[in-house]
Short mmCIF file of C-alpha atoms in Angstrom, two decimals:
data_model
loop_
_atom_site.label_atom_id
_atom_site.label_comp_id
_atom_site.label_asym_id
_atom_site.label_seq_id
_atom_site.Cartn_x
_atom_site.Cartn_y
_atom_site.Cartn_z
CA MET R 1 -42.90 6.65 12.33
CA ALA R 2 -38.60 6.36 11.83
CA GLU R 3 -38.18 6.14 8.26
CA PRO R 4 -36.58 2.85 6.42
CA LEU R 5 -33.52 2.04 6.68
CA VAL R 6 -31.79 2.74 3.01
CA ILE R 7 -29.60 -0.86 1.85
CA LYS R 8 -26.29 -0.27 0.70
CA ILE R 9 -23.82 -3.00 -0.64
CA CYS R 10 -21.05 -1.89 -3.15
CA GLY R 11 -19.05 -3.78 -4.73
CA ILE R 12 -21.55 -5.80 -7.41
CA LYS R 13 -19.49 -7.49 -10.67
CA THR R 14 -22.59 -9.46 -11.96
CA LEU R 15 -25.45 -9.65 -12.96
CA ASP R 16 -25.97 -13.31 -10.89
CA LEU R 17 -25.24 -10.58 -7.75
CA LEU R 18 -27.03 -7.89 -8.98
CA GLU R 19 -30.41 -10.31 -9.07
CA THR R 20 -28.82 -11.50 -5.33
CA THR R 21 -28.94 -8.33 -4.27
CA ILE R 22 -32.17 -7.00 -5.50
CA ALA R 23 -34.19 -10.13 -4.63
CA ALA R 24 -32.45 -9.98 -0.05
CA GLY R 25 -34.09 -6.63 -0.53
CA ALA R 26 -32.11 -4.10 -0.91
CA ASP R 27 -32.15 -0.46 -1.64
CA MET R 28 -29.98 0.63 -3.34
CA VAL R 29 -26.38 -1.32 -5.43
CA GLY R 30 -23.14 0.21 -5.75
CA PHE R 31 -20.43 -0.84 -8.26
CA VAL R 32 -16.76 0.73 -8.11
CA HIS R 33 -15.14 2.36 -10.98
CA PHE R 34 -11.73 2.59 -9.48
CA VAL R 35 -8.61 -0.07 -10.88
CA ARG R 36 -6.41 -0.55 -7.60
CA SER R 37 -10.12 -2.27 -6.52
CA PRO R 38 -10.87 -5.99 -6.06
CA ARG R 39 -14.54 -4.45 -7.23
CA HIS R 40 -13.19 -2.32 -9.66
CA VAL R 41 -15.72 -3.37 -13.01
CA SER R 42 -15.08 -1.50 -16.13
CA ILE R 43 -17.61 1.05 -18.03
CA GLU R 44 -18.78 -1.55 -19.97
CA ASP R 45 -20.02 -3.81 -17.77
CA ILE R 46 -21.13 -0.74 -15.73
CA ALA R 47 -22.95 0.59 -18.50
CA THR R 48 -24.80 -2.80 -18.56
CA LEU R 49 -25.06 -3.26 -14.84
CA ILE R 50 -26.84 0.50 -14.74
CA SER R 51 -29.60 -1.28 -17.49
CA ALA R 52 -30.63 -3.67 -15.52
CA ALA R 53 -30.84 -2.14 -12.81
CA ARG R 54 -33.33 -0.03 -13.71
CA GLY R 55 -36.62 1.29 -12.44
CA ARG R 56 -35.19 -2.08 -9.35
CA ILE R 57 -33.27 -0.53 -7.88
CA GLU R 58 -30.96 2.70 -7.53
CA THR R 59 -27.81 2.41 -9.05
CA CYS R 60 -24.71 4.19 -8.00
CA VAL R 61 -21.15 4.47 -9.19
CA LEU R 62 -17.80 5.19 -6.64
CA LEU R 63 -15.04 7.04 -8.08
CA VAL R 64 -11.76 8.02 -6.56
CA ASN R 65 -10.22 11.96 -6.74
CA PRO R 66 -12.33 11.56 -10.81
CA ASP R 67 -11.12 13.67 -13.50
CA ASN R 68 -14.05 15.69 -15.61
CA SER R 69 -13.92 13.01 -18.59
CA CYS R 70 -13.91 10.62 -16.87
CA VAL R 71 -16.85 11.90 -14.17
CA ALA R 72 -19.10 13.22 -18.16
CA GLU R 73 -17.87 9.12 -19.18
CA VAL R 74 -19.70 8.06 -15.79
CA ALA R 75 -22.73 10.14 -16.03
CA ALA R 76 -23.55 9.36 -19.58
CA LEU R 77 -24.80 6.02 -18.61
CA GLY R 78 -27.65 7.76 -15.87
CA PRO R 79 -27.06 6.34 -12.42
CA ASP R 80 -29.00 7.30 -9.70
CA TRP R 81 -26.04 7.70 -7.81
CA ILE R 82 -21.95 8.83 -8.24
CA GLN R 83 -20.36 7.84 -4.90
CA LEU R 84 -17.00 10.08 -4.74
CA HIS R 85 -14.30 8.05 -2.30
CA GLY R 86 -11.39 10.12 -2.61
CA PRO R 87 -9.08 13.23 -1.24
CA GLU R 88 -12.03 15.63 -2.59
CA SER R 89 -12.71 18.96 -1.47
CA PRO R 90 -15.64 20.06 -0.96
CA HIS R 91 -15.31 22.68 -3.86
CA ARG R 92 -14.61 20.01 -5.75
CA VAL R 93 -17.78 18.05 -5.19
CA GLU R 94 -19.76 20.85 -5.53
CA ALA R 95 -17.99 21.21 -9.62
CA ILE R 96 -18.64 18.00 -9.41
CA ARG R 97 -22.72 17.35 -8.38
CA ALA R 98 -22.58 20.80 -10.71
CA GLU R 99 -20.67 18.91 -14.48
CA ALA R 100 -22.65 15.50 -14.10
CA GLY R 101 -26.45 16.50 -13.27
CA VAL R 102 -26.81 13.34 -10.98
CA GLU R 103 -27.21 13.17 -7.49
CA ILE R 104 -23.73 12.85 -5.19
CA MET R 105 -22.96 10.43 -2.01
CA LYS R 106 -19.33 12.05 -0.68
CA ALA R 107 -17.64 9.63 1.89
CA VAL R 108 -16.07 11.41 4.00
CA PRO R 109 -13.47 8.79 6.56
CA ILE R 110 -13.40 9.88 9.97
CA GLY R 111 -10.97 7.90 12.03
CA SER R 112 -10.87 11.24 15.30
CA ALA R 113 -13.25 13.46 16.01
CA GLU R 114 -11.13 15.99 13.71
CA ASP R 115 -12.36 14.15 11.40
CA VAL R 116 -15.99 14.63 12.36
CA ARG R 117 -15.33 17.94 12.27
CA HIS R 118 -14.58 17.69 8.90
CA VAL R 119 -18.42 16.55 7.11
CA ALA R 120 -19.91 19.63 8.01
CA ASP R 121 -17.31 21.22 5.30
CA PHE R 122 -19.51 18.94 2.54
CA VAL R 123 -23.28 18.78 3.40
CA ASP R 124 -23.76 21.79 2.07
CA VAL R 125 -22.12 20.50 -1.52
CA ALA R 126 -23.49 16.69 -1.90
CA ASP R 127 -26.19 15.21 -1.22
CA ARG R 128 -25.90 12.88 0.54
CA ILE R 129 -22.65 11.11 3.67
CA LEU R 130 -21.00 8.30 3.77
CA VAL R 131 -18.64 8.05 6.88
CA ASP R 132 -16.80 5.50 7.04
CA ALA R 133 -13.23 3.89 7.83
CA LYS R 134 -10.28 5.96 7.75
CA PRO R 135 -7.71 3.45 6.24
CA PRO R 136 -4.75 2.90 8.09
CA LYS R 137 -2.04 4.82 6.64
CA GLY R 138 0.22 3.49 3.61
CA ALA R 139 -2.86 1.73 1.48
CA ASP R 140 -3.57 1.61 -1.25
CA ARG R 141 -7.87 2.65 -1.68
CA PRO R 142 -9.54 4.48 0.27
CA GLY R 143 -11.87 1.24 1.91
CA GLY R 144 -13.62 -1.89 0.95
CA LEU R 145 -11.02 -2.56 4.00
CA GLY R 146 -13.19 -4.65 6.12
CA GLU R 147 -12.17 -1.77 8.84
CA THR R 148 -14.85 -0.15 11.45
CA PHE R 149 -13.71 3.12 13.77
CA ASP R 150 -14.58 3.83 17.47
CA TRP R 151 -18.50 5.53 17.05
CA ALA R 152 -18.55 6.90 19.82
CA LEU R 153 -16.94 9.07 17.67
CA LEU R 154 -20.18 9.98 15.66
CA GLU R 155 -21.71 11.76 18.73
CA THR R 156 -19.85 14.83 18.33
CA LEU R 157 -22.20 14.94 15.43
CA ASP R 158 -24.56 17.51 13.95
CA PRO R 159 -27.51 14.97 15.18
CA SER R 160 -30.10 17.17 11.91
CA VAL R 161 -27.69 15.92 9.75
CA PRO R 162 -28.05 12.31 8.00
CA PHE R 163 -25.25 10.01 7.44
CA MET R 164 -25.25 6.82 5.77
CA LEU R 165 -22.71 3.56 7.27
CA SER R 166 -19.68 1.94 6.29
CA GLY R 167 -16.38 0.57 7.63
CA GLY R 168 -15.71 -2.79 8.86
CA LEU R 169 -20.25 -3.67 8.84
CA THR R 170 -21.06 -7.83 8.61
CA PRO R 171 -24.06 -9.56 9.43
CA GLN R 172 -23.52 -10.28 12.82
CA THR R 173 -22.28 -6.82 13.39
CA VAL R 174 -25.28 -4.08 12.10
CA ALA R 175 -28.07 -4.35 14.04
CA GLU R 176 -25.82 -2.67 16.97
CA ALA R 177 -24.51 -0.84 14.68
CA ILE R 178 -27.97 0.75 13.76
CA ARG R 179 -28.87 0.39 17.20
CA THR R 180 -25.95 1.56 19.01
CA VAL R 181 -25.09 5.25 16.07
CA ARG R 182 -28.78 5.53 14.25
CA PRO R 183 -27.60 6.39 10.93
CA PHE R 184 -30.50 6.91 7.59
CA GLY R 185 -28.82 3.88 6.13
CA VAL R 186 -26.04 1.49 6.10
CA ASP R 187 -23.56 0.59 2.81
CA VAL R 188 -20.85 -2.47 3.25
CA SER R 189 -18.33 -3.98 0.46
CA SER R 190 -16.04 -6.45 2.15
CA GLY R 191 -18.65 -7.98 5.17
CA VAL R 192 -20.38 -9.82 2.55
CA GLU R 193 -17.64 -11.15 0.92
CA SER R 194 -16.36 -14.68 1.09
CA ALA R 195 -12.62 -13.69 -0.11
CA PRO R 196 -11.64 -9.79 -1.74
CA GLY R 197 -13.83 -9.03 -4.43
CA VAL R 198 -15.96 -12.37 -4.05
CA LYS R 199 -19.36 -11.45 -3.03
CA ASP R 200 -21.24 -14.13 -1.07
CA LYS R 201 -25.08 -14.45 -1.90
CA LYS R 202 -25.42 -16.03 1.07
CA LEU R 203 -24.09 -13.29 3.69
CA ILE R 204 -25.31 -10.56 1.01
CA GLU R 205 -29.28 -12.27 2.71
CA ALA R 206 -28.35 -12.61 5.66
CA PHE R 207 -26.81 -8.81 6.57
CA ILE R 208 -29.94 -7.70 4.82
CA ARG R 209 -32.27 -9.88 7.39
CA ASN R 210 -30.23 -8.56 10.88
CA ALA R 211 -30.08 -4.37 9.14
CA ARG R 212 -34.30 -4.83 8.49
CA ALA R 213 -34.38 -6.76 12.37
CA ALA R 214 -32.65 -4.02 13.86
CA VAL R 215 -35.21 -0.80 12.62
#
């Protein structure tokens, strides 16, 4: 029997949307702590959201190239996961995991076959791999840009490496993505928004419903 699909809704900013996401049946919820993102949430608000979510859904705080004090501040909130979404090296990922004492998800941007080869660098230092679309040159942030990448590139990935898929997924495309790529989980942010940073309840519900139906 196949493992159940893990569905993560990232970029949640309010208690109301947290409740929507839990009620719709997501497995994980992501909070972005990165000032340049339209989904940025303060440490204080993340603390409130994690408290409300605890024991009901797994929580993940997304950071981009964080310094040690930021890692410590976030780890103290007690999330289930810290997601590293910047240019962190394998050595840095390993150091953050040791320091935080929290499970680490490492996002690896994919735009070429060479990028796929880099996934292997993080398998032993992160607890989970998330493959995402590589942002275009000149982008001011590393994710949540609504771009997909060529899923065929993942055919060269070691099949023993489990991964979550992100990058431009929507309620309309998630089923095809799951059937084509066979990830163990999917992660969506901009694909369930009516405007940058503005989540849409009906899109969240449709995304989860369509993802579950594809398995």
